[in-house]
mmCIF file of C-alpha atoms in Angstrom:
data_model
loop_
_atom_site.group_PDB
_atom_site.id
_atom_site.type_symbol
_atom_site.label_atom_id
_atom_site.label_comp_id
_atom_site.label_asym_id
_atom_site.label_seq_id
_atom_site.Cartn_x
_atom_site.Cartn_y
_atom_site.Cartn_z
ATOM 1 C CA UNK A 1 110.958 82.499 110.512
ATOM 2 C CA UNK A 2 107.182 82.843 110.593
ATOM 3 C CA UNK A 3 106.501 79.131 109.519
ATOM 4 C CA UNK A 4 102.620 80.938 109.113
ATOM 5 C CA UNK A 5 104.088 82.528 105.946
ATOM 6 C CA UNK A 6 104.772 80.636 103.230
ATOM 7 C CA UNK A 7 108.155 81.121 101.661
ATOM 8 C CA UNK A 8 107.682 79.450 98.421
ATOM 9 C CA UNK A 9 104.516 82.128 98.445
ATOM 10 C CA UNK A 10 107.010 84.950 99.372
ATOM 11 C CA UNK A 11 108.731 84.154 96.221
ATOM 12 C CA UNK A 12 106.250 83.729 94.369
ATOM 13 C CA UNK A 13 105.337 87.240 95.429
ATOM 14 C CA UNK A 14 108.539 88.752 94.404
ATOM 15 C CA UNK A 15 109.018 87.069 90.946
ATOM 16 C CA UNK A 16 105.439 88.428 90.094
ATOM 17 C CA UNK A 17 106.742 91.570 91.682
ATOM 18 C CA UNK A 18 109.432 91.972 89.574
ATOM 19 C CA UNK A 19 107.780 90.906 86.173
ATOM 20 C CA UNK A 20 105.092 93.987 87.149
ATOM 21 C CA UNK A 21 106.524 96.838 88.634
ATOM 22 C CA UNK A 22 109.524 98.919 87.712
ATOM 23 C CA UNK A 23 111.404 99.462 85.022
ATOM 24 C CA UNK A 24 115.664 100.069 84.231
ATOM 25 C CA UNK A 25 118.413 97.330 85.257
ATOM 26 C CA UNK A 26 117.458 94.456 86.636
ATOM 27 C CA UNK A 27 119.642 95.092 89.963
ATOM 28 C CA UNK A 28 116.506 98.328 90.385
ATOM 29 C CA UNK A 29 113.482 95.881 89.343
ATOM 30 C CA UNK A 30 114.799 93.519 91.980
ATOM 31 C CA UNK A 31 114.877 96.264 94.522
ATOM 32 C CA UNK A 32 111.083 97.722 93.398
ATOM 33 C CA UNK A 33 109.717 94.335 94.077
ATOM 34 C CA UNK A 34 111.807 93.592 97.373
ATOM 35 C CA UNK A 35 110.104 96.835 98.340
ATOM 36 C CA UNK A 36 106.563 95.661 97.267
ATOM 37 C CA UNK A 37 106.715 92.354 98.965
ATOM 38 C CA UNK A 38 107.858 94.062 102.205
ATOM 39 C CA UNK A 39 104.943 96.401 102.176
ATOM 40 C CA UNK A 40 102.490 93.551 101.448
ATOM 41 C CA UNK A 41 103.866 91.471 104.533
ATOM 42 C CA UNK A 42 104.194 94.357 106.917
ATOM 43 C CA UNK A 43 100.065 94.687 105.797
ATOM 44 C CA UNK A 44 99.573 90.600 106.496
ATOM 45 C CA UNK A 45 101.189 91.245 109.654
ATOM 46 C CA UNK A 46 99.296 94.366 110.861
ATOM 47 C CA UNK A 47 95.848 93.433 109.128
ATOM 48 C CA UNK A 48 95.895 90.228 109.043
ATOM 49 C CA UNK A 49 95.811 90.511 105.043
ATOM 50 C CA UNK A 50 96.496 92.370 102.120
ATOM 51 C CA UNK A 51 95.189 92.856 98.250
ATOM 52 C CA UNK A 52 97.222 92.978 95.293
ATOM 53 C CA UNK A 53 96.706 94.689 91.790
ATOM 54 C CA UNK A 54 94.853 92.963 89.270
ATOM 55 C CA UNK A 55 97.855 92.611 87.069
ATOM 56 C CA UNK A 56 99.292 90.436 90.033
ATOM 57 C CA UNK A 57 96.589 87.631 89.986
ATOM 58 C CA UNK A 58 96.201 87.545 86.135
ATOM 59 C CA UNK A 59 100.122 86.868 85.737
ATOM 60 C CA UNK A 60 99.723 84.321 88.627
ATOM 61 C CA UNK A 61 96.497 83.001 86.984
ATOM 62 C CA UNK A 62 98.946 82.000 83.967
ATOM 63 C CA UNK A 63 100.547 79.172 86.251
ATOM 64 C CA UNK A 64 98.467 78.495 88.927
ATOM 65 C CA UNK A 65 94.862 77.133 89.570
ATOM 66 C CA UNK A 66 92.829 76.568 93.128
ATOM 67 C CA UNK A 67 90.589 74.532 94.316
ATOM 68 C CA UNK A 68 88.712 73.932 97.499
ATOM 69 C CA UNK A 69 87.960 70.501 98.513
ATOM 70 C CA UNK A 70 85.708 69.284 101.749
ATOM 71 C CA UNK A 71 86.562 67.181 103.692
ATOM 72 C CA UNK A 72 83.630 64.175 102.665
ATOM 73 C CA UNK A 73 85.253 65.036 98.722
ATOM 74 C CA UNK A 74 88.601 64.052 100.647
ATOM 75 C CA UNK A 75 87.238 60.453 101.918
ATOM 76 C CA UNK A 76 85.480 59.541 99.113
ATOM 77 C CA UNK A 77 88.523 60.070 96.800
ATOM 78 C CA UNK A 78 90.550 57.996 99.048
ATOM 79 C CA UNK A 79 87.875 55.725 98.686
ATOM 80 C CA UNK A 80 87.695 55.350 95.002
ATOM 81 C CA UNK A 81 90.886 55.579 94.809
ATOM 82 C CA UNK A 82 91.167 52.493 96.425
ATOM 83 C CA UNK A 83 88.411 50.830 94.741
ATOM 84 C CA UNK A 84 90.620 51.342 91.216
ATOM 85 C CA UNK A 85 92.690 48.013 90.629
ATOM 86 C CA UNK A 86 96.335 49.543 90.481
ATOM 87 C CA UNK A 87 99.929 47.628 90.069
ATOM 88 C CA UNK A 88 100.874 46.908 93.376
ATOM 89 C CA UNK A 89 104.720 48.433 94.187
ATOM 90 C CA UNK A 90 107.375 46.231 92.417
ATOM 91 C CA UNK A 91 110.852 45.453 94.547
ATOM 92 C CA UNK A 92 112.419 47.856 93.235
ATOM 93 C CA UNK A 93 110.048 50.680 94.848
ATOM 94 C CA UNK A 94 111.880 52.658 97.483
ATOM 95 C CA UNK A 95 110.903 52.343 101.150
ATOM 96 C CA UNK A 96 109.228 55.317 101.407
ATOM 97 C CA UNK A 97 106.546 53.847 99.298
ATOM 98 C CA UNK A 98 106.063 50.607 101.585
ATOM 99 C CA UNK A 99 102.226 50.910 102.717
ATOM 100 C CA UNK A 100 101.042 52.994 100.362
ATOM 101 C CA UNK A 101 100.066 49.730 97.917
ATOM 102 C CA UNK A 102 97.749 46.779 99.590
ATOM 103 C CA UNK A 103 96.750 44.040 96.987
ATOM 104 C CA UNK A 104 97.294 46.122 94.437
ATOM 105 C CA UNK A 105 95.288 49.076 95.499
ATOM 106 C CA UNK A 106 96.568 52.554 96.009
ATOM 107 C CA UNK A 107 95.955 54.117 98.987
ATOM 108 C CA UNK A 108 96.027 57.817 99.245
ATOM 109 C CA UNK A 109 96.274 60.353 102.177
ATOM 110 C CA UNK A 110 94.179 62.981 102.241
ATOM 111 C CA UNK A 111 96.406 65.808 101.529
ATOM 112 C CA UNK A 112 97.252 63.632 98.088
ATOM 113 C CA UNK A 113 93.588 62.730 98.307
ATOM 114 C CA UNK A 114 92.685 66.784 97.837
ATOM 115 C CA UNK A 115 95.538 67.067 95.101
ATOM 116 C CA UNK A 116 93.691 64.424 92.933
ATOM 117 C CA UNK A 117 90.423 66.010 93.092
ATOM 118 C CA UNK A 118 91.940 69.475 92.210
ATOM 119 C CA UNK A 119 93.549 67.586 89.271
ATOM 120 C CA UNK A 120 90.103 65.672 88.077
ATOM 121 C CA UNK A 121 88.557 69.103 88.242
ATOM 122 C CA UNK A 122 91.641 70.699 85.902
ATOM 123 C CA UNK A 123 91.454 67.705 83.723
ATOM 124 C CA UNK A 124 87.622 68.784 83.289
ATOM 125 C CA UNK A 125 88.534 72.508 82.248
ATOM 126 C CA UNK A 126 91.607 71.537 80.425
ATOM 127 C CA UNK A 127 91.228 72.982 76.918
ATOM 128 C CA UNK A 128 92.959 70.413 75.394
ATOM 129 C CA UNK A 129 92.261 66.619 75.408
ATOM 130 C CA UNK A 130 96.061 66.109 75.467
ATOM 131 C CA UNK A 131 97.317 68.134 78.370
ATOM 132 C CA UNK A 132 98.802 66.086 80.536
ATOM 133 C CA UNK A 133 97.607 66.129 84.064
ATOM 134 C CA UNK A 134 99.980 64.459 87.322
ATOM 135 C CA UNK A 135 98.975 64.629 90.810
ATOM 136 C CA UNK A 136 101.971 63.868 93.215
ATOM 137 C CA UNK A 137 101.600 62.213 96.737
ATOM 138 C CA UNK A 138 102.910 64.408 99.411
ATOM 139 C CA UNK A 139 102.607 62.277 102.456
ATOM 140 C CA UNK A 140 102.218 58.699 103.290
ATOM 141 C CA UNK A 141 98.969 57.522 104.361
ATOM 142 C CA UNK A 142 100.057 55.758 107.847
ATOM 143 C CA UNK A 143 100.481 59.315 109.355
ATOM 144 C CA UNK A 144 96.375 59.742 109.131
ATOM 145 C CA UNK A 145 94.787 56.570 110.581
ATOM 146 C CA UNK A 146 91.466 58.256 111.384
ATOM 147 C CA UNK A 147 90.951 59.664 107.746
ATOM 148 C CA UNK A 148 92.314 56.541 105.960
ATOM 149 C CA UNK A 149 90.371 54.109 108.685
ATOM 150 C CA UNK A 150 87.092 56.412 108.186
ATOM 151 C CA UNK A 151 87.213 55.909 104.667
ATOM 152 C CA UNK A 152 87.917 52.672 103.892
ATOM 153 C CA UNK A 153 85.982 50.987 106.985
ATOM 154 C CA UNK A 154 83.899 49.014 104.333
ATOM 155 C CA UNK A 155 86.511 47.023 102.692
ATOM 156 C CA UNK A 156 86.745 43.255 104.458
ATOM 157 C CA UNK A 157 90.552 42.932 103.106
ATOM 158 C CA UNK A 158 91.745 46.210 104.668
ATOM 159 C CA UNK A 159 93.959 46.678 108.432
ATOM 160 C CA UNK A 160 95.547 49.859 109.028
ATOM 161 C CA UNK A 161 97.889 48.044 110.796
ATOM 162 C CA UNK A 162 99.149 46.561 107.103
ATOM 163 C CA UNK A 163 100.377 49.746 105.865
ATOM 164 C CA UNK A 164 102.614 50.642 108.372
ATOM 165 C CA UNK A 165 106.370 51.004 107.577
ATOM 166 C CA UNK A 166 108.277 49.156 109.216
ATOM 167 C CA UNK A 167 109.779 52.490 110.927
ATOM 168 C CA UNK A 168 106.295 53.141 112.356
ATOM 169 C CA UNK A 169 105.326 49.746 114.134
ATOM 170 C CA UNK A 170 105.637 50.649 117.436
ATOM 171 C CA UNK A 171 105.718 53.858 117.670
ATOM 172 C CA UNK A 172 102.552 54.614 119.637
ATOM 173 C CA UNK A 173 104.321 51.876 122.271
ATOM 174 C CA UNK A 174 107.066 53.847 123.066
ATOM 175 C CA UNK A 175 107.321 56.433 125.845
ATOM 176 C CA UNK A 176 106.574 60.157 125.414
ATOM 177 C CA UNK A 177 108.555 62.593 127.039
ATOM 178 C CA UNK A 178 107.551 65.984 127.998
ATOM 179 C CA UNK A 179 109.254 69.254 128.251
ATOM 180 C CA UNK A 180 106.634 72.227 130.146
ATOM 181 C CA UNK A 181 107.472 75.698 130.262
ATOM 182 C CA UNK A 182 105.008 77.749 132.417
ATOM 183 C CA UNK A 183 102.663 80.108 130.646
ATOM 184 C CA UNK A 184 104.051 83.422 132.552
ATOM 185 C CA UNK A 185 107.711 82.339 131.628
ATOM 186 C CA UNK A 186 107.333 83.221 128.225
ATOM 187 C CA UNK A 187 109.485 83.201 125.294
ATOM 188 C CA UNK A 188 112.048 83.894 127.743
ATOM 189 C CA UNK A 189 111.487 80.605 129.255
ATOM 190 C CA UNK A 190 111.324 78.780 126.983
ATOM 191 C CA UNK A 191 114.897 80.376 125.224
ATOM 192 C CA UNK A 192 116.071 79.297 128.875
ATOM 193 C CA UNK A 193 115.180 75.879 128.537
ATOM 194 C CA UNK A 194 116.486 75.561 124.591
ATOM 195 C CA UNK A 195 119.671 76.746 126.039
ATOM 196 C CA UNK A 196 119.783 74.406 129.168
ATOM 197 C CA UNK A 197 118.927 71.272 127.199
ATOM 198 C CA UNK A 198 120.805 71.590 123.711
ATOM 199 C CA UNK A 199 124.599 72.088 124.073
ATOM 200 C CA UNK A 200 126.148 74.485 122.344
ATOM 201 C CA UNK A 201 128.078 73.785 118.755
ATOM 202 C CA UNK A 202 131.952 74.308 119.427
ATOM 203 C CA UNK A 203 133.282 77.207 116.877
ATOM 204 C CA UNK A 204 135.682 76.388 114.673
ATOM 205 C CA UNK A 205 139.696 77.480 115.608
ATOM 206 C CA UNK A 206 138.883 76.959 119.149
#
């Protein structure tokens, strides 16, 4: 798995793929667009890109919209968004929300802080004053002390050290431990020490 190539995009390629090209049963559509996403990869991987037909983006232009957002966009939007008074996390929140609320105020990571941006700027071009717009979080803020440090460094009532889980105090305490494989060993090296390290799963019947 090339963890370089997004698999949600690879499906996203095929059902596009398959709403475009071919024609007949649906068991020969699925095979035309198989084919067309294979042809399109094999191009990312020798070119280091590829272009689709304009039919492509307008059918993904139905569901999807883009955005680019810098990173000073990023720390001011964690910034405001910390600014805004919010309900602070009742007891019934799960864990995995624990530091993300600190008197009340939201704090926002900045991959969630580039989601809300991309949403203020959708709200703007919505055509409709009723479309309903929802950015979700998609990591926790503790994992990005210099962004979330950087941008809030002007509020008195703010530690870093407060929004910690309690899974992550201590963490940068602990020891590290350190597996090298030399450069001129390779892949092969490296398969050598995968194997040497992690034992083998017993098959089943035996």
């Amino acid at each position: 798995m090339d963890i370089l190539i997004s698999s949600n995009f690879e499906r996203l390629l095929w059902f596009l793929a398959f709403e475009i090209y071919g024609s007949g049963t649906v068991n020969e559509k699925r095979k035309v667009a198989g084919q067309k996403v294979k042809e399109w990869l094999e191009e990312l991987k020798s070119n280091g890109g590829f272009g689709v037909e304009e039919a492509i983006l307008s059918a993904a232009k139905r569901d999807f919209e883009s955005e680019r957002v810098s990173n000073d966009e990023t720390i001011d939007m964690i910034r405001k968004q910390y600014s805004y008074q919010t309900p602070a996390a009742t007891s019934d929140a799960s864990s995995g929300t624990n530091g993300t609320t600190h008197n009340g105020k939201y704090i926002l990571d900045p991959h969630s802080a580039v989601g809300v941006v991309a949403a203020h700027r959708s709200i703007e071009r919505a055509r409709s004053a009723d479309t309903i717009h929802i950015a979700l979080a998609t990591a926790h803020p503790a994992k990005f002390a210099a962004a979330v440090e950087k941008a809030l460094e002007a509020e008195k009532d703010f530690r870093f050290e407060d929004l910690l889980p309690e899974q992550f105090i201590g963490l940068d305490r602990l020891p590290k431990r350190k597996l090298l494989v030399k450069k001129e060993d390779g892949i092969e090296g490296l398969r050598k020490l995968i194997r040497k390290i992690v034992p083998r799963p017993e098959r089943q019947g035996r």
